[in-house]
Amino acid sequence: MKKTDVLSASEIGQYHYCSCAWMLQRCGYEPESLALEKGKQFHVTLGDTLDGFESKIRYARWYAILGLLVLGVAVFLFFIEVVL
């Protein structure tokens, strides 16, 4: 089975929208459009933004763990004071 024998869901959507454009793309022709270029640039920017969020989420998790540890130590020390 060749890669060209398998259709993705996106290709089926493209075919449904415009079968001629789908066939031209399958034959190797790429569409040229200002809107298409803007869309590609938007997706690149969005991907970079999401990558930035992933690192921020990682840091936030570490800060949350650190905060919980500090809280646990504070509660432990509080109970030691109450008992003594």
PDB file of N, CA and C in Angstrom:
ATOM      1  N   MET A   1       0.846  -1.179   0.000  1.00  0.00           N
ATOM      2  CA  MET A   1       0.000   0.000   0.000  1.00  0.00           C
ATOM      3  C   MET A   1       0.890   1.239   0.000  1.00  0.00           C
ATOM      4  N   LYS A   2       0.628   2.138  -0.903  1.00  0.00           N
ATOM      5  CA  LYS A   2       1.378   3.382  -0.989  1.00  0.00           C
ATOM      6  C   LYS A   2       0.694   4.449  -0.150  1.00  0.00           C
ATOM      7  N   LYS A   3       1.477   5.474   0.198  1.00  0.00           N
ATOM      8  CA  LYS A   3       0.924   6.579   0.978  1.00  0.00           C
ATOM      9  C   LYS A   3      -0.227   7.245   0.232  1.00  0.00           C
ATOM     10  N   THR A   4      -0.157   7.262  -1.081  1.00  0.00           N
ATOM     11  CA  THR A   4      -1.202   7.905  -1.871  1.00  0.00           C
ATOM     12  C   THR A   4      -2.485   7.085  -1.912  1.00  0.00           C
ATOM     13  N   ASP A   5      -2.430   5.841  -1.454  1.00  0.00           N
ATOM     14  CA  ASP A   5      -3.623   4.999  -1.429  1.00  0.00           C
ATOM     15  C   ASP A   5      -4.514   5.289  -0.219  1.00  0.00           C
ATOM     16  N   VAL A   6      -3.976   5.985   0.774  1.00  0.00           N
ATOM     17  CA  VAL A   6      -4.705   6.253   2.008  1.00  0.00           C
ATOM     18  C   VAL A   6      -5.147   7.705   2.031  1.00  0.00           C
ATOM     19  N   LEU A   7      -6.402   7.915   2.365  1.00  0.00           N
ATOM     20  CA  LEU A   7      -6.947   9.266   2.469  1.00  0.00           C
ATOM     21  C   LEU A   7      -7.096   9.642   3.933  1.00  0.00           C
ATOM     22  N   SER A   8      -6.711  10.860   4.265  1.00  0.00           N
ATOM     23  CA  SER A   8      -6.920  11.350   5.625  1.00  0.00           C
ATOM     24  C   SER A   8      -8.294  12.011   5.706  1.00  0.00           C
ATOM     25  N   ALA A   9      -8.732  12.253   6.914  1.00  0.00           N
ATOM     26  CA  ALA A   9     -10.021  12.930   7.101  1.00  0.00           C
ATOM     27  C   ALA A   9      -9.974  14.327   6.494  1.00  0.00           C
ATOM     28  N   SER A  10      -8.825  14.971   6.597  1.00  0.00           N
ATOM     29  CA  SER A  10      -8.667  16.300   6.026  1.00  0.00           C
ATOM     30  C   SER A  10      -8.823  16.262   4.508  1.00  0.00           C
ATOM     31  N   GLU A  11      -8.252  15.232   3.877  1.00  0.00           N
ATOM     32  CA  GLU A  11      -8.378  15.107   2.420  1.00  0.00           C
ATOM     33  C   GLU A  11      -9.823  14.873   1.998  1.00  0.00           C
ATOM     34  N   ILE A  12     -10.541  14.109   2.780  1.00  0.00           N
ATOM     35  CA  ILE A  12     -11.955  13.870   2.457  1.00  0.00           C
ATOM     36  C   ILE A  12     -12.721  15.183   2.532  1.00  0.00           C
ATOM     37  N   GLY A  13     -12.401  15.996   3.548  1.00  0.00           N
ATOM     38  CA  GLY A  13     -13.033  17.315   3.664  1.00  0.00           C
ATOM     39  C   GLY A  13     -12.689  18.203   2.489  1.00  0.00           C
ATOM     40  N   GLN A  14     -11.417  18.160   2.064  1.00  0.00           N
ATOM     41  CA  GLN A  14     -11.001  18.948   0.904  1.00  0.00           C
ATOM     42  C   GLN A  14     -11.728  18.490  -0.357  1.00  0.00           C
ATOM     43  N   TYR A  15     -11.862  17.181  -0.513  1.00  0.00           N
ATOM     44  CA  TYR A  15     -12.554  16.650  -1.683  1.00  0.00           C
ATOM     45  C   TYR A  15     -14.019  17.099  -1.687  1.00  0.00           C
ATOM     46  N   HIS A  16     -14.630  17.048  -0.518  1.00  0.00           N
ATOM     47  CA  HIS A  16     -16.042  17.443  -0.409  1.00  0.00           C
ATOM     48  C   HIS A  16     -16.204  18.928  -0.749  1.00  0.00           C
ATOM     49  N   TYR A  17     -15.242  19.747  -0.330  1.00  0.00           N
ATOM     50  CA  TYR A  17     -15.317  21.183  -0.587  1.00  0.00           C
ATOM     51  C   TYR A  17     -15.091  21.477  -2.066  1.00  0.00           C
ATOM     52  N   CYS A  18     -14.026  20.878  -2.648  1.00  0.00           N
ATOM     53  CA  CYS A  18     -13.732  21.112  -4.068  1.00  0.00           C
ATOM     54  C   CYS A  18     -12.921  19.939  -4.610  1.00  0.00           C
ATOM     55  N   SER A  19     -13.578  19.087  -5.358  1.00  0.00           N
ATOM     56  CA  SER A  19     -12.903  17.887  -5.862  1.00  0.00           C
ATOM     57  C   SER A  19     -11.782  18.223  -6.852  1.00  0.00           C
ATOM     58  N   CYS A  20     -11.934  19.301  -7.604  1.00  0.00           N
ATOM     59  CA  CYS A  20     -10.881  19.683  -8.555  1.00  0.00           C
ATOM     60  C   CYS A  20      -9.620  20.120  -7.815  1.00  0.00           C
ATOM     61  N   ALA A  21      -9.787  20.945  -6.796  1.00  0.00           N
ATOM     62  CA  ALA A  21      -8.631  21.395  -6.013  1.00  0.00           C
ATOM     63  C   ALA A  21      -7.968  20.205  -5.325  1.00  0.00           C
ATOM     64  N   TRP A  22      -8.770  19.266  -4.835  1.00  0.00           N
ATOM     65  CA  TRP A  22      -8.226  18.068  -4.180  1.00  0.00           C
ATOM     66  C   TRP A  22      -7.369  17.266  -5.163  1.00  0.00           C
ATOM     67  N   MET A  23      -7.877  17.071  -6.383  1.00  0.00           N
ATOM     68  CA  MET A  23      -7.153  16.293  -7.379  1.00  0.00           C
ATOM     69  C   MET A  23      -5.861  16.995  -7.790  1.00  0.00           C
ATOM     70  N   LEU A  24      -5.911  18.311  -7.979  1.00  0.00           N
ATOM     71  CA  LEU A  24      -4.706  19.051  -8.329  1.00  0.00           C
ATOM     72  C   LEU A  24      -3.650  18.938  -7.223  1.00  0.00           C
ATOM     73  N   GLN A  25      -4.094  19.004  -5.985  1.00  0.00           N
ATOM     74  CA  GLN A  25      -3.154  18.881  -4.876  1.00  0.00           C
ATOM     75  C   GLN A  25      -2.557  17.478  -4.827  1.00  0.00           C
ATOM     76  N   ARG A  26      -3.352  16.453  -5.092  1.00  0.00           N
ATOM     77  CA  ARG A  26      -2.852  15.074  -5.113  1.00  0.00           C
ATOM     78  C   ARG A  26      -1.839  14.878  -6.241  1.00  0.00           C
ATOM     79  N   CYS A  27      -1.970  15.666  -7.313  1.00  0.00           N
ATOM     80  CA  CYS A  27      -1.043  15.568  -8.436  1.00  0.00           C
ATOM     81  C   CYS A  27       0.216  16.414  -8.220  1.00  0.00           C
ATOM     82  N   GLY A  28       0.289  17.122  -7.090  1.00  0.00           N
ATOM     83  CA  GLY A  28       1.497  17.859  -6.772  1.00  0.00           C
ATOM     84  C   GLY A  28       1.408  19.362  -6.918  1.00  0.00           C
ATOM     85  N   TYR A  29       0.284  19.877  -7.370  1.00  0.00           N
ATOM     86  CA  TYR A  29       0.127  21.321  -7.495  1.00  0.00           C
ATOM     87  C   TYR A  29      -0.252  21.896  -6.132  1.00  0.00           C
ATOM     88  N   GLU A  30       0.415  22.955  -5.742  1.00  0.00           N
ATOM     89  CA  GLU A  30       0.112  23.609  -4.469  1.00  0.00           C
ATOM     90  C   GLU A  30      -0.677  24.888  -4.732  1.00  0.00           C
ATOM     91  N   PRO A  31      -1.707  25.133  -3.955  1.00  0.00           N
ATOM     92  CA  PRO A  31      -2.479  26.363  -4.134  1.00  0.00           C
ATOM     93  C   PRO A  31      -1.658  27.582  -3.713  1.00  0.00           C
ATOM     94  N   GLU A  32      -1.883  28.697  -4.384  1.00  0.00           N
ATOM     95  CA  GLU A  32      -1.219  29.946  -4.048  1.00  0.00           C
ATOM     96  C   GLU A  32      -2.291  30.967  -3.699  1.00  0.00           C
ATOM     97  N   SER A  33      -2.205  31.483  -2.493  1.00  0.00           N
ATOM     98  CA  SER A  33      -3.208  32.430  -2.051  1.00  0.00           C
ATOM     99  C   SER A  33      -2.644  33.236  -0.889  1.00  0.00           C
ATOM    100  N   LEU A  34      -2.959  34.507  -0.857  1.00  0.00           N
ATOM    101  CA  LEU A  34      -2.533  35.356   0.248  1.00  0.00           C
ATOM    102  C   LEU A  34      -3.188  34.880   1.546  1.00  0.00           C
ATOM    103  N   ALA A  35      -4.460  34.498   1.479  1.00  0.00           N
ATOM    104  CA  ALA A  35      -5.158  34.013   2.667  1.00  0.00           C
ATOM    105  C   ALA A  35      -4.522  32.726   3.183  1.00  0.00           C
ATOM    106  N   LEU A  36      -4.090  31.863   2.280  1.00  0.00           N
ATOM    107  CA  LEU A  36      -3.438  30.616   2.678  1.00  0.00           C
ATOM    108  C   LEU A  36      -2.120  30.909   3.394  1.00  0.00           C
ATOM    109  N   GLU A  37      -1.356  31.852   2.874  1.00  0.00           N
ATOM    110  CA  GLU A  37      -0.094  32.229   3.514  1.00  0.00           C
ATOM    111  C   GLU A  37      -0.330  32.841   4.889  1.00  0.00           C
ATOM    112  N   LYS A  38      -1.361  33.671   5.006  1.00  0.00           N
ATOM    113  CA  LYS A  38      -1.699  34.262   6.312  1.00  0.00           C
ATOM    114  C   LYS A  38      -2.113  33.169   7.290  1.00  0.00           C
ATOM    115  N   GLY A  39      -2.865  32.198   6.808  1.00  0.00           N
ATOM    116  CA  GLY A  39      -3.290  31.088   7.659  1.00  0.00           C
ATOM    117  C   GLY A  39      -2.114  30.252   8.135  1.00  0.00           C
ATOM    118  N   LYS A  40      -1.159  30.001   7.243  1.00  0.00           N
ATOM    119  CA  LYS A  40       0.032  29.241   7.631  1.00  0.00           C
ATOM    120  C   LYS A  40       0.829  29.999   8.687  1.00  0.00           C
ATOM    121  N   GLN A  41       0.998  31.307   8.483  1.00  0.00           N
ATOM    122  CA  GLN A  41       1.739  32.123   9.442  1.00  0.00           C
ATOM    123  C   GLN A  41       1.013  32.159  10.788  1.00  0.00           C
ATOM    124  N   PHE A  42      -0.306  32.243  10.754  1.00  0.00           N
ATOM    125  CA  PHE A  42      -1.093  32.229  11.990  1.00  0.00           C
ATOM    126  C   PHE A  42      -0.867  30.930  12.759  1.00  0.00           C
ATOM    127  N   HIS A  43      -0.853  29.806  12.062  1.00  0.00           N
ATOM    128  CA  HIS A  43      -0.659  28.518  12.719  1.00  0.00           C
ATOM    129  C   HIS A  43       0.752  28.382  13.283  1.00  0.00           C
ATOM    130  N   VAL A  44       1.737  28.931  12.599  1.00  0.00           N
ATOM    131  CA  VAL A  44       3.109  28.908  13.127  1.00  0.00           C
ATOM    132  C   VAL A  44       3.172  29.726  14.419  1.00  0.00           C
ATOM    133  N   THR A  45       2.579  30.915  14.400  1.00  0.00           N
ATOM    134  CA  THR A  45       2.564  31.772  15.589  1.00  0.00           C
ATOM    135  C   THR A  45       1.813  31.105  16.726  1.00  0.00           C
ATOM    136  N   LEU A  46       0.688  30.492  16.408  1.00  0.00           N
ATOM    137  CA  LEU A  46      -0.095  29.796  17.430  1.00  0.00           C
ATOM    138  C   LEU A  46       0.699  28.642  18.017  1.00  0.00           C
ATOM    139  N   GLY A  47       1.398  27.903  17.196  1.00  0.00           N
ATOM    140  CA  GLY A  47       2.215  26.793  17.681  1.00  0.00           C
ATOM    141  C   GLY A  47       3.317  27.277  18.613  1.00  0.00           C
ATOM    142  N   ASP A  48       3.961  28.392  18.265  1.00  0.00           N
ATOM    143  CA  ASP A  48       4.993  28.965  19.135  1.00  0.00           C
ATOM    144  C   ASP A  48       4.395  29.391  20.470  1.00  0.00           C
ATOM    145  N   THR A  49       3.206  29.980  20.425  1.00  0.00           N
ATOM    146  CA  THR A  49       2.538  30.400  21.660  1.00  0.00           C
ATOM    147  C   THR A  49       2.227  29.197  22.536  1.00  0.00           C
ATOM    148  N   LEU A  50       1.720  28.143  21.944  1.00  0.00           N
ATOM    149  CA  LEU A  50       1.383  26.943  22.715  1.00  0.00           C
ATOM    150  C   LEU A  50       2.633  26.297  23.304  1.00  0.00           C
ATOM    151  N   ASP A  51       3.740  26.314  22.565  1.00  0.00           N
ATOM    152  CA  ASP A  51       4.999  25.800  23.107  1.00  0.00           C
ATOM    153  C   ASP A  51       5.414  26.594  24.332  1.00  0.00           C
ATOM    154  N   GLY A  52       5.211  27.919  24.306  1.00  0.00           N
ATOM    155  CA  GLY A  52       5.521  28.763  25.453  1.00  0.00           C
ATOM    156  C   GLY A  52       4.649  28.422  26.650  1.00  0.00           C
ATOM    157  N   PHE A  53       3.374  28.099  26.403  1.00  0.00           N
ATOM    158  CA  PHE A  53       2.475  27.730  27.493  1.00  0.00           C
ATOM    159  C   PHE A  53       2.903  26.421  28.145  1.00  0.00           C
ATOM    160  N   GLU A  54       3.395  25.498  27.355  1.00  0.00           N
ATOM    161  CA  GLU A  54       3.815  24.206  27.920  1.00  0.00           C
ATOM    162  C   GLU A  54       4.939  24.396  28.928  1.00  0.00           C
ATOM    163  N   SER A  55       5.901  25.247  28.619  1.00  0.00           N
ATOM    164  CA  SER A  55       6.997  25.469  29.571  1.00  0.00           C
ATOM    165  C   SER A  55       6.488  26.212  30.803  1.00  0.00           C
ATOM    166  N   LYS A  56       5.565  27.145  30.626  1.00  0.00           N
ATOM    167  CA  LYS A  56       5.005  27.862  31.772  1.00  0.00           C
ATOM    168  C   LYS A  56       4.200  26.927  32.669  1.00  0.00           C
ATOM    169  N   ILE A  57       3.487  26.001  32.071  1.00  0.00           N
ATOM    170  CA  ILE A  57       2.730  25.025  32.855  1.00  0.00           C
ATOM    171  C   ILE A  57       3.680  24.147  33.655  1.00  0.00           C
ATOM    172  N   ARG A  58       4.803  23.759  33.062  1.00  0.00           N
ATOM    173  CA  ARG A  58       5.798  22.958  33.768  1.00  0.00           C
ATOM    174  C   ARG A  58       6.311  23.701  35.002  1.00  0.00           C
ATOM    175  N   TYR A  59       6.655  24.984  34.833  1.00  0.00           N
ATOM    176  CA  TYR A  59       7.117  25.783  35.967  1.00  0.00           C
ATOM    177  C   TYR A  59       6.017  25.927  37.018  1.00  0.00           C
ATOM    178  N   ALA A  60       4.785  26.133  36.576  1.00  0.00           N
ATOM    179  CA  ALA A  60       3.677  26.289  37.520  1.00  0.00           C
ATOM    180  C   ALA A  60       3.483  25.023  38.351  1.00  0.00           C
ATOM    181  N   ARG A  61       3.653  23.871  37.752  1.00  0.00           N
ATOM    182  CA  ARG A  61       3.527  22.617  38.507  1.00  0.00           C
ATOM    183  C   ARG A  61       4.605  22.519  39.583  1.00  0.00           C
ATOM    184  N   TRP A  62       5.842  22.888  39.223  1.00  0.00           N
ATOM    185  CA  TRP A  62       6.918  22.841  40.213  1.00  0.00           C
ATOM    186  C   TRP A  62       6.669  23.824  41.351  1.00  0.00           C
ATOM    187  N   TYR A  63       6.176  25.017  41.031  1.00  0.00           N
ATOM    188  CA  TYR A  63       5.860  25.986  42.081  1.00  0.00           C
ATOM    189  C   TYR A  63       4.717  25.489  42.960  1.00  0.00           C
ATOM    190  N   ALA A  64       3.740  24.819  42.383  1.00  0.00           N
ATOM    191  CA  ALA A  64       2.636  24.272  43.170  1.00  0.00           C
ATOM    192  C   ALA A  64       3.145  23.186  44.117  1.00  0.00           C
ATOM    193  N   ILE A  65       4.011  22.327  43.625  1.00  0.00           N
ATOM    194  CA  ILE A  65       4.584  21.275  44.482  1.00  0.00           C
ATOM    195  C   ILE A  65       5.396  21.907  45.606  1.00  0.00           C
ATOM    196  N   LEU A  66       6.207  22.903  45.278  1.00  0.00           N
ATOM    197  CA  LEU A  66       7.001  23.591  46.292  1.00  0.00           C
ATOM    198  C   LEU A  66       6.096  24.257  47.328  1.00  0.00           C
ATOM    199  N   GLY A  67       5.035  24.889  46.874  1.00  0.00           N
ATOM    200  CA  GLY A  67       4.080  25.523  47.782  1.00  0.00           C
ATOM    201  C   GLY A  67       3.424  24.522  48.713  1.00  0.00           C
ATOM    202  N   LEU A  68       3.053  23.366  48.180  1.00  0.00           N
ATOM    203  CA  LEU A  68       2.445  22.328  49.016  1.00  0.00           C
ATOM    204  C   LEU A  68       3.435  21.800  50.050  1.00  0.00           C
ATOM    205  N   LEU A  69       4.692  21.663  49.671  1.00  0.00           N
ATOM    206  CA  LEU A  69       5.705  21.223  50.628  1.00  0.00           C
ATOM    207  C   LEU A  69       5.895  22.243  51.744  1.00  0.00           C
ATOM    208  N   VAL A  70       5.960  23.521  51.393  1.00  0.00           N
ATOM    209  CA  VAL A  70       6.100  24.571  52.398  1.00  0.00           C
ATOM    210  C   VAL A  70       4.874  24.592  53.310  1.00  0.00           C
ATOM    211  N   LEU A  71       3.695  24.439  52.742  1.00  0.00           N
ATOM    212  CA  LEU A  71       2.472  24.386  53.538  1.00  0.00           C
ATOM    213  C   LEU A  71       2.497  23.193  54.489  1.00  0.00           C
ATOM    214  N   GLY A  72       2.944  22.052  53.990  1.00  0.00           N
ATOM    215  CA  GLY A  72       3.034  20.858  54.841  1.00  0.00           C
ATOM    216  C   GLY A  72       3.993  21.063  55.999  1.00  0.00           C
ATOM    217  N   VAL A  73       5.133  21.679  55.748  1.00  0.00           N
ATOM    218  CA  VAL A  73       6.094  21.959  56.818  1.00  0.00           C
ATOM    219  C   VAL A  73       5.490  22.942  57.823  1.00  0.00           C
ATOM    220  N   ALA A  74       4.793  23.971  57.336  1.00  0.00           N
ATOM    221  CA  ALA A  74       4.172  24.955  58.226  1.00  0.00           C
ATOM    222  C   ALA A  74       3.115  24.298  59.110  1.00  0.00           C
ATOM    223  N   VAL A  75       2.286  23.440  58.542  1.00  0.00           N
ATOM    224  CA  VAL A  75       1.263  22.738  59.327  1.00  0.00           C
ATOM    225  C   VAL A  75       1.932  21.819  60.346  1.00  0.00           C
ATOM    226  N   PHE A  76       2.971  21.132  59.951  1.00  0.00           N
ATOM    227  CA  PHE A  76       3.703  20.245  60.857  1.00  0.00           C
ATOM    228  C   PHE A  76       4.281  21.036  62.032  1.00  0.00           C
ATOM    229  N   LEU A  77       4.918  22.166  61.730  1.00  0.00           N
ATOM    230  CA  LEU A  77       5.491  22.992  62.794  1.00  0.00           C
ATOM    231  C   LEU A  77       4.407  23.577  63.689  1.00  0.00           C
ATOM    232  N   PHE A  78       3.259  23.929  63.116  1.00  0.00           N
ATOM    233  CA  PHE A  78       2.141  24.432  63.913  1.00  0.00           C
ATOM    234  C   PHE A  78       1.679  23.396  64.903  1.00  0.00           C
ATOM    235  N   PHE A  79       1.519  22.136  64.479  1.00  0.00           N
ATOM    236  CA  PHE A  79       1.053  21.092  65.377  1.00  0.00           C
ATOM    237  C   PHE A  79       2.107  20.757  66.436  1.00  0.00           C
ATOM    238  N   ILE A  80       3.363  20.882  66.090  1.00  0.00           N
ATOM    239  CA  ILE A  80       4.402  20.653  67.090  1.00  0.00           C
ATOM    240  C   ILE A  80       4.297  21.713  68.199  1.00  0.00           C
ATOM    241  N   GLU A  81       4.056  22.992  67.814  1.00  0.00           N
ATOM    242  CA  GLU A  81       3.890  24.058  68.790  1.00  0.00           C
ATOM    243  C   GLU A  81       2.668  23.822  69.665  1.00  0.00           C
ATOM    244  N   VAL A  82       1.572  23.364  69.086  1.00  0.00           N
ATOM    245  CA  VAL A  82       0.334  23.126  69.834  1.00  0.00           C
ATOM    246  C   VAL A  82       0.530  22.000  70.833  1.00  0.00           C
ATOM    247  N   VAL A  83       1.193  20.949  70.445  1.00  0.00           N
ATOM    248  CA  VAL A  83       1.385  19.787  71.295  1.00  0.00           C
ATOM    249  C   VAL A  83       2.334  20.107  72.429  1.00  0.00           C
ATOM    250  N   LEU A  84       3.397  20.874  72.171  1.00  0.00           N
ATOM    251  CA  LEU A  84       4.381  21.193  73.192  1.00  0.00           C
ATOM    252  C   LEU A  84       3.831  22.295  74.045  1.00  0.00           C
TER     253      LEU A  84
END
